[in-house]
Coordinates of C-alpha atoms and ligand atoms in Angstrom, one line a residue:
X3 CA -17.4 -44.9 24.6
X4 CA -14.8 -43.8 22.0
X5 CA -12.1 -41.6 23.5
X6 CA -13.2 -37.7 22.5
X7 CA -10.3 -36.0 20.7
X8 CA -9.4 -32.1 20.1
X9 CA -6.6 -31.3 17.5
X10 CA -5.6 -27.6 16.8
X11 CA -4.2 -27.4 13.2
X12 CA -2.2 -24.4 13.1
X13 CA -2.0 -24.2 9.5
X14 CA 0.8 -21.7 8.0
X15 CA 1.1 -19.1 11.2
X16 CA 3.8 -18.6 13.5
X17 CA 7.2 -18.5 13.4
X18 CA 9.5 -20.4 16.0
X19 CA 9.3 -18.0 19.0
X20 CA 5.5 -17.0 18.3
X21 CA 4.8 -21.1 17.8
X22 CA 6.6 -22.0 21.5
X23 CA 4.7 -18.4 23.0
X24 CA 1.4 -20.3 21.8
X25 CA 1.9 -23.6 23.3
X26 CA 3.3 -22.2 26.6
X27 CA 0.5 -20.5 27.2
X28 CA -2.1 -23.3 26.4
X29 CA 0.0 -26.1 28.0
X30 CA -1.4 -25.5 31.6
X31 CA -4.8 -25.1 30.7
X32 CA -4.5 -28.6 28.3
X33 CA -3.1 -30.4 30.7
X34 CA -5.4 -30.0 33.3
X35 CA -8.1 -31.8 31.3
X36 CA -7.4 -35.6 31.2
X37 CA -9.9 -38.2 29.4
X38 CA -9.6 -37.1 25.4
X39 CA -6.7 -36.8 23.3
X40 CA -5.4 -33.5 23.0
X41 CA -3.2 -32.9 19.9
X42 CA -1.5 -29.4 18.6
X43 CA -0.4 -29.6 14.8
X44 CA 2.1 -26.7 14.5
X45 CA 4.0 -25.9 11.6
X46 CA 7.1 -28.5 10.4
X47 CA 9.5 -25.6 11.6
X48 CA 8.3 -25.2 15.2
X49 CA 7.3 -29.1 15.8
X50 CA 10.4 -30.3 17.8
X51 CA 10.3 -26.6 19.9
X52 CA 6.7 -27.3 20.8
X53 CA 7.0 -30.9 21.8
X54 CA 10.0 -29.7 23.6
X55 CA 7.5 -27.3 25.5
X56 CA 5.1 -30.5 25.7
X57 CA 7.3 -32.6 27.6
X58 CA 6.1 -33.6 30.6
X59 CA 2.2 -33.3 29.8
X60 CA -0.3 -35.2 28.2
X61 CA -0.6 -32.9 25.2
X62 CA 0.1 -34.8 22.0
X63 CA 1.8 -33.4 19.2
X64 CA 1.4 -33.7 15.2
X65 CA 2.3 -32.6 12.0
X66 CA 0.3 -31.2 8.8
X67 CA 1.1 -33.0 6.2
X68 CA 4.1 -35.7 5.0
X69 CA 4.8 -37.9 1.7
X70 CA 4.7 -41.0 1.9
X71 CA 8.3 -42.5 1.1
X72 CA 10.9 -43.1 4.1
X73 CA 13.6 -41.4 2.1
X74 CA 14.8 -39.8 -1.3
X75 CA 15.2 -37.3 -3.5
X76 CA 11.9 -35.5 -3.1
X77 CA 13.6 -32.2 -2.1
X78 CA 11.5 -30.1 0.6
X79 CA 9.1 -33.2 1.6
X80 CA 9.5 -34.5 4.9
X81 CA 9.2 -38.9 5.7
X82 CA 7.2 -40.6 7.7
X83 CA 10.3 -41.9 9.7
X84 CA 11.8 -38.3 10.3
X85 CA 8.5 -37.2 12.0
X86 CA 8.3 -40.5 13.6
X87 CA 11.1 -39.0 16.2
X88 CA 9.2 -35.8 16.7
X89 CA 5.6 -36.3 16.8
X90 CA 3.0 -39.3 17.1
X91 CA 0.0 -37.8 15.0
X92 CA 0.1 -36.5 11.6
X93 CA -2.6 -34.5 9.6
X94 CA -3.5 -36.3 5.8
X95 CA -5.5 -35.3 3.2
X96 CA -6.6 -31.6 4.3
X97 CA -8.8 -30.0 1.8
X98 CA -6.0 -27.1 1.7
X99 CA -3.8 -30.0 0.9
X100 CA -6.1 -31.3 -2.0
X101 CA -7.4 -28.1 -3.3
X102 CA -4.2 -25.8 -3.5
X103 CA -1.6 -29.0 -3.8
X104 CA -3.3 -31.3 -6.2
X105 CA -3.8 -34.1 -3.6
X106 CA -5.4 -37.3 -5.0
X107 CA -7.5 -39.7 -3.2
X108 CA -4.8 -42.1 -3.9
X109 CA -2.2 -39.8 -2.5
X110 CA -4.3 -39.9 0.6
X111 CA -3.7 -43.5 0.8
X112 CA -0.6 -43.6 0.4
X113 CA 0.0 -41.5 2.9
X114 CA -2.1 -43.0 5.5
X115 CA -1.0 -46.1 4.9
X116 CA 2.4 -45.2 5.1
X117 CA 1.2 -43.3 8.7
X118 CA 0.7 -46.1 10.2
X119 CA 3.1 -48.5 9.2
X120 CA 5.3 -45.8 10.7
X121 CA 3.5 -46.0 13.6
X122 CA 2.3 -42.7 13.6
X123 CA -1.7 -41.8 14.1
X124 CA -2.9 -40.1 11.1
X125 CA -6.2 -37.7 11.3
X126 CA -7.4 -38.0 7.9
X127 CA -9.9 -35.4 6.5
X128 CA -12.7 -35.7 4.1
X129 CA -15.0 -33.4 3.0
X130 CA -17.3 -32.3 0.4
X131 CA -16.9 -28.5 -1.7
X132 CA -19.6 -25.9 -1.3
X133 CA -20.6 -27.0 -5.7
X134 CA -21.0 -30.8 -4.5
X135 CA -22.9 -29.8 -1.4
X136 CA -25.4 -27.7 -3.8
X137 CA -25.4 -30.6 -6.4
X138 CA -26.3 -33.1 -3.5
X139 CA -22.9 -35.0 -3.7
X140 CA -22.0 -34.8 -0.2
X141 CA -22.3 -38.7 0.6
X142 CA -21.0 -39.6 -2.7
X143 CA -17.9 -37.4 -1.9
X144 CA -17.4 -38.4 1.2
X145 CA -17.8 -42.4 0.4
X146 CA -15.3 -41.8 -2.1
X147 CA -12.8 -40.3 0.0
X148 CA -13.4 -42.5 3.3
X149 CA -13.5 -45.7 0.9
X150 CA -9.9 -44.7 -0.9
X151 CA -8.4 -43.5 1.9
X152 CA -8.5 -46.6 4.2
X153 CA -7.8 -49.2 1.2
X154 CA -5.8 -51.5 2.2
X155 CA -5.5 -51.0 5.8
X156 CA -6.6 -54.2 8.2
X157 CA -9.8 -53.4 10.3
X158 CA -7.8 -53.0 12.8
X159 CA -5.8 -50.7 11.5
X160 CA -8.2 -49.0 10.4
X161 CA -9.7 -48.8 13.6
X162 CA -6.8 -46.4 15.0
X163 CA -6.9 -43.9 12.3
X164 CA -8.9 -40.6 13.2
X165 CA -11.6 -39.3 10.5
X166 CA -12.2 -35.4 10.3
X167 CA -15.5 -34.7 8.5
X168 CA -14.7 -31.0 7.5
X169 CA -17.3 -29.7 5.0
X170 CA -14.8 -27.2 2.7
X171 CA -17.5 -24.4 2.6
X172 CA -17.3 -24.5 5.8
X173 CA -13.5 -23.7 6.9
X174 CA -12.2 -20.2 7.9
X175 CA -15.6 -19.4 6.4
X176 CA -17.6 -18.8 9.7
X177 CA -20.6 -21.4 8.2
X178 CA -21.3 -24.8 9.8
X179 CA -23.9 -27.1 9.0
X180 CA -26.3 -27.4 11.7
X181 CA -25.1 -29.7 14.7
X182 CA -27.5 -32.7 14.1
X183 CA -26.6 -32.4 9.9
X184 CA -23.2 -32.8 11.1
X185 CA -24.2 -35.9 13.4
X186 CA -26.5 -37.7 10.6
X187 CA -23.5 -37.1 8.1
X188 CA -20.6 -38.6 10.4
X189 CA -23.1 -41.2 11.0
X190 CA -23.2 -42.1 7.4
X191 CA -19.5 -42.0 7.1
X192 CA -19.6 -44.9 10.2
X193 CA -21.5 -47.0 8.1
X194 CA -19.1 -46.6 5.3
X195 CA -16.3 -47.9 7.5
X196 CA -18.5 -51.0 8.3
X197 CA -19.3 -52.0 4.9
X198 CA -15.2 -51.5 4.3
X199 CA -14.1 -52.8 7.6
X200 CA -16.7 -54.2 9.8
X201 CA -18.5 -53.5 12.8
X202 CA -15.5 -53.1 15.4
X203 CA -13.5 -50.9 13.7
X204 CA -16.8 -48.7 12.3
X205 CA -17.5 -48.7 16.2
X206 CA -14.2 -47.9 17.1
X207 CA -12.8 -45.3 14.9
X208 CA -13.0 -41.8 15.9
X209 CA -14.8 -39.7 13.7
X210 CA -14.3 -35.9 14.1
X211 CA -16.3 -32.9 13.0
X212 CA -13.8 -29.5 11.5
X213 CA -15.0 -26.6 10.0
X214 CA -15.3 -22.6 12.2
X215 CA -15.5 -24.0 15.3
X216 CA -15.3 -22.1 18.3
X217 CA -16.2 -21.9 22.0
X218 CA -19.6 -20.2 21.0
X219 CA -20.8 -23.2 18.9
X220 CA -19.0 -26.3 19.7
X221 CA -21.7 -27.3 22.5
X222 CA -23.8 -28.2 20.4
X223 CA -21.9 -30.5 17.9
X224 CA -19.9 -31.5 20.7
X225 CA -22.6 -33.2 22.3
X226 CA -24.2 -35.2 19.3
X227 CA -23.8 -38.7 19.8
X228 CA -21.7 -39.7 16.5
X229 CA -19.0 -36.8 17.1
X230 CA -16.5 -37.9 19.2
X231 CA -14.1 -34.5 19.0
X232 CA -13.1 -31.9 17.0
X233 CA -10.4 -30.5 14.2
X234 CA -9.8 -26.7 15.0
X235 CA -8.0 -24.1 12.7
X236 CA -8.7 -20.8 13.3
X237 CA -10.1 -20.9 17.0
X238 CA -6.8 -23.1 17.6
X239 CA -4.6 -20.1 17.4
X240 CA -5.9 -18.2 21.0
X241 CA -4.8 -20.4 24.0
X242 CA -7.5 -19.1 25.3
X243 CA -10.2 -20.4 22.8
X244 CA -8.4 -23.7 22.5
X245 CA -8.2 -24.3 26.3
X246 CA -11.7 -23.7 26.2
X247 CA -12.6 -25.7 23.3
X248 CA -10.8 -28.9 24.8
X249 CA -13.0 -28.2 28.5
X250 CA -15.8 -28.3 26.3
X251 CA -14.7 -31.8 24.3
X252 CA -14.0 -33.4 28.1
X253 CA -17.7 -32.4 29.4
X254 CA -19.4 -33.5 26.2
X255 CA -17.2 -36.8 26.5
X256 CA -17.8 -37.6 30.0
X257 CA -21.9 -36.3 29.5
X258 CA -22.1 -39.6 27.0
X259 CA -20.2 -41.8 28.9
X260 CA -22.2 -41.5 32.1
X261 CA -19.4 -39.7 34.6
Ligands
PEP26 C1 -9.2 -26.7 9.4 O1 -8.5 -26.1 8.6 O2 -9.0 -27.9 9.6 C2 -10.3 -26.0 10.1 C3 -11.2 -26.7 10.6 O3 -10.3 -24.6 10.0 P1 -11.2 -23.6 10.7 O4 -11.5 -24.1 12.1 O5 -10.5 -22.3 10.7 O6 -12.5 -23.5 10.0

């Protein structure tokens, strides 16, 4: 049974105090659940306060976004190797990330491959827009994306990364696809990674499903059999609804694995 995982993207919201305020007051809750991966992705200027608040728990902590090189002259970008010191999961290839910031496929790659050489785990998204969900692109999309973004990487490497199927109609937007769409799809994405990588690391990866979740609807995908977690923006910023989010990842995980 692949380890369940719940990340909380944070996006741009909070400032240092407000950031530190947040994760104190989830920290308790989080880290009475053990079994999954638990991951908070704050923003780049309240990372090292919030894993300072983490210390001592189980709660993992990661960044949004990073480029690719270890250093330079790429004024405002932050390196794999800085964030290496601060945080052991990093967030690639978002759809805010491609849509408002001109991310490329091959971006994404470079990026993820850079992750992990670095060490760090990177929870790559992939996703198709509302026009390519109309024009029946979705699998095309999301072969595309899954295909690029793990060029290059050994099975087993590509085995550690983290997938996050996140339909873009669907974030912030309050519309999901139904749970068993969003089961069939990830299952399709599998069997992309094992015509790329093989059967282990298809089998091992950890495919996720983002898009308005919350505690009132992630039963139901949380339970389907090919979605082994979840990739939370909105619902990630009440300690409340992420407490509860994670309780409901740990009972869908240990549901499937017989405990
Ligand atoms: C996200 O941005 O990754 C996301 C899933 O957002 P939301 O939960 O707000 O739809």
């Amino acid at each position: 049974m692949r380890k369940h995982v719940i990340a909380g993207n944070w996006k741009m919201n909070k400032n240092l105090a407000q950031a530190v305020a947040l994760a104190d007051g989830m920290k308790e809750g989080l880290n009475a659940l053990p079994d999954i991966d638990i991951i908070i992705c704050p923003p780049l200027t309240a990372l090292a306060a919030v894993r300072n608040a983490m210390q001592g728990t189980t709660i993992a902590v990661g960044a949004q976004n990073m480029h690719w090189e270890t250093e330079g002259a790429y004024t405002g970008e932050v390196s794999p190797q800085m964030l290496t010191s601060m945080c052991s999961h990093v967030i690639v290839g978002h759809s805010e990330r491609r849509g408002h910031f001109g991310e490329t496929d091959e971006m994404v790659n470079r990026k993820l491959v850079a992750a992990v050489l670095h060490g760090l785990t990177p929870i790559v998204c992939i996703g198709e827009t509302d026009a390519e969900n109309r024009a029946g692109q979705t699998l095309e999309v999301l072969d595309r994306q899954t295909t690029r973004a793990l060029a290059g990487l050994s099975a087993q490497q590509a085995a550690t990364a983290i997938l996050a199927y996140e339909p873009v109609w669907a974030i912030g937007t309050g519309r999901t696809p139904a749970p068993e769409e969003a089961n069939a799809t990830i299952g399709l994405v599998r069997k992309v990674v094992r015509r790329e990588h093989g059967a282990s690391a298809a089998e091992a990866i950890r495919i996720l499903y983002g898009g308005s979740i919350n505690p009132n609807v992630w039963p139901e995908f949380s339970v389907q059999p090919e979605v082994d977690g979840g990739l939370v923006g909105g619902a990630s910023l009440s300690a409340a609804d992420f407490v509860a989010l994670a309780a409901q990842t740990r009972a869908a995980f240990l549901a499937k694995s017989g405990q």
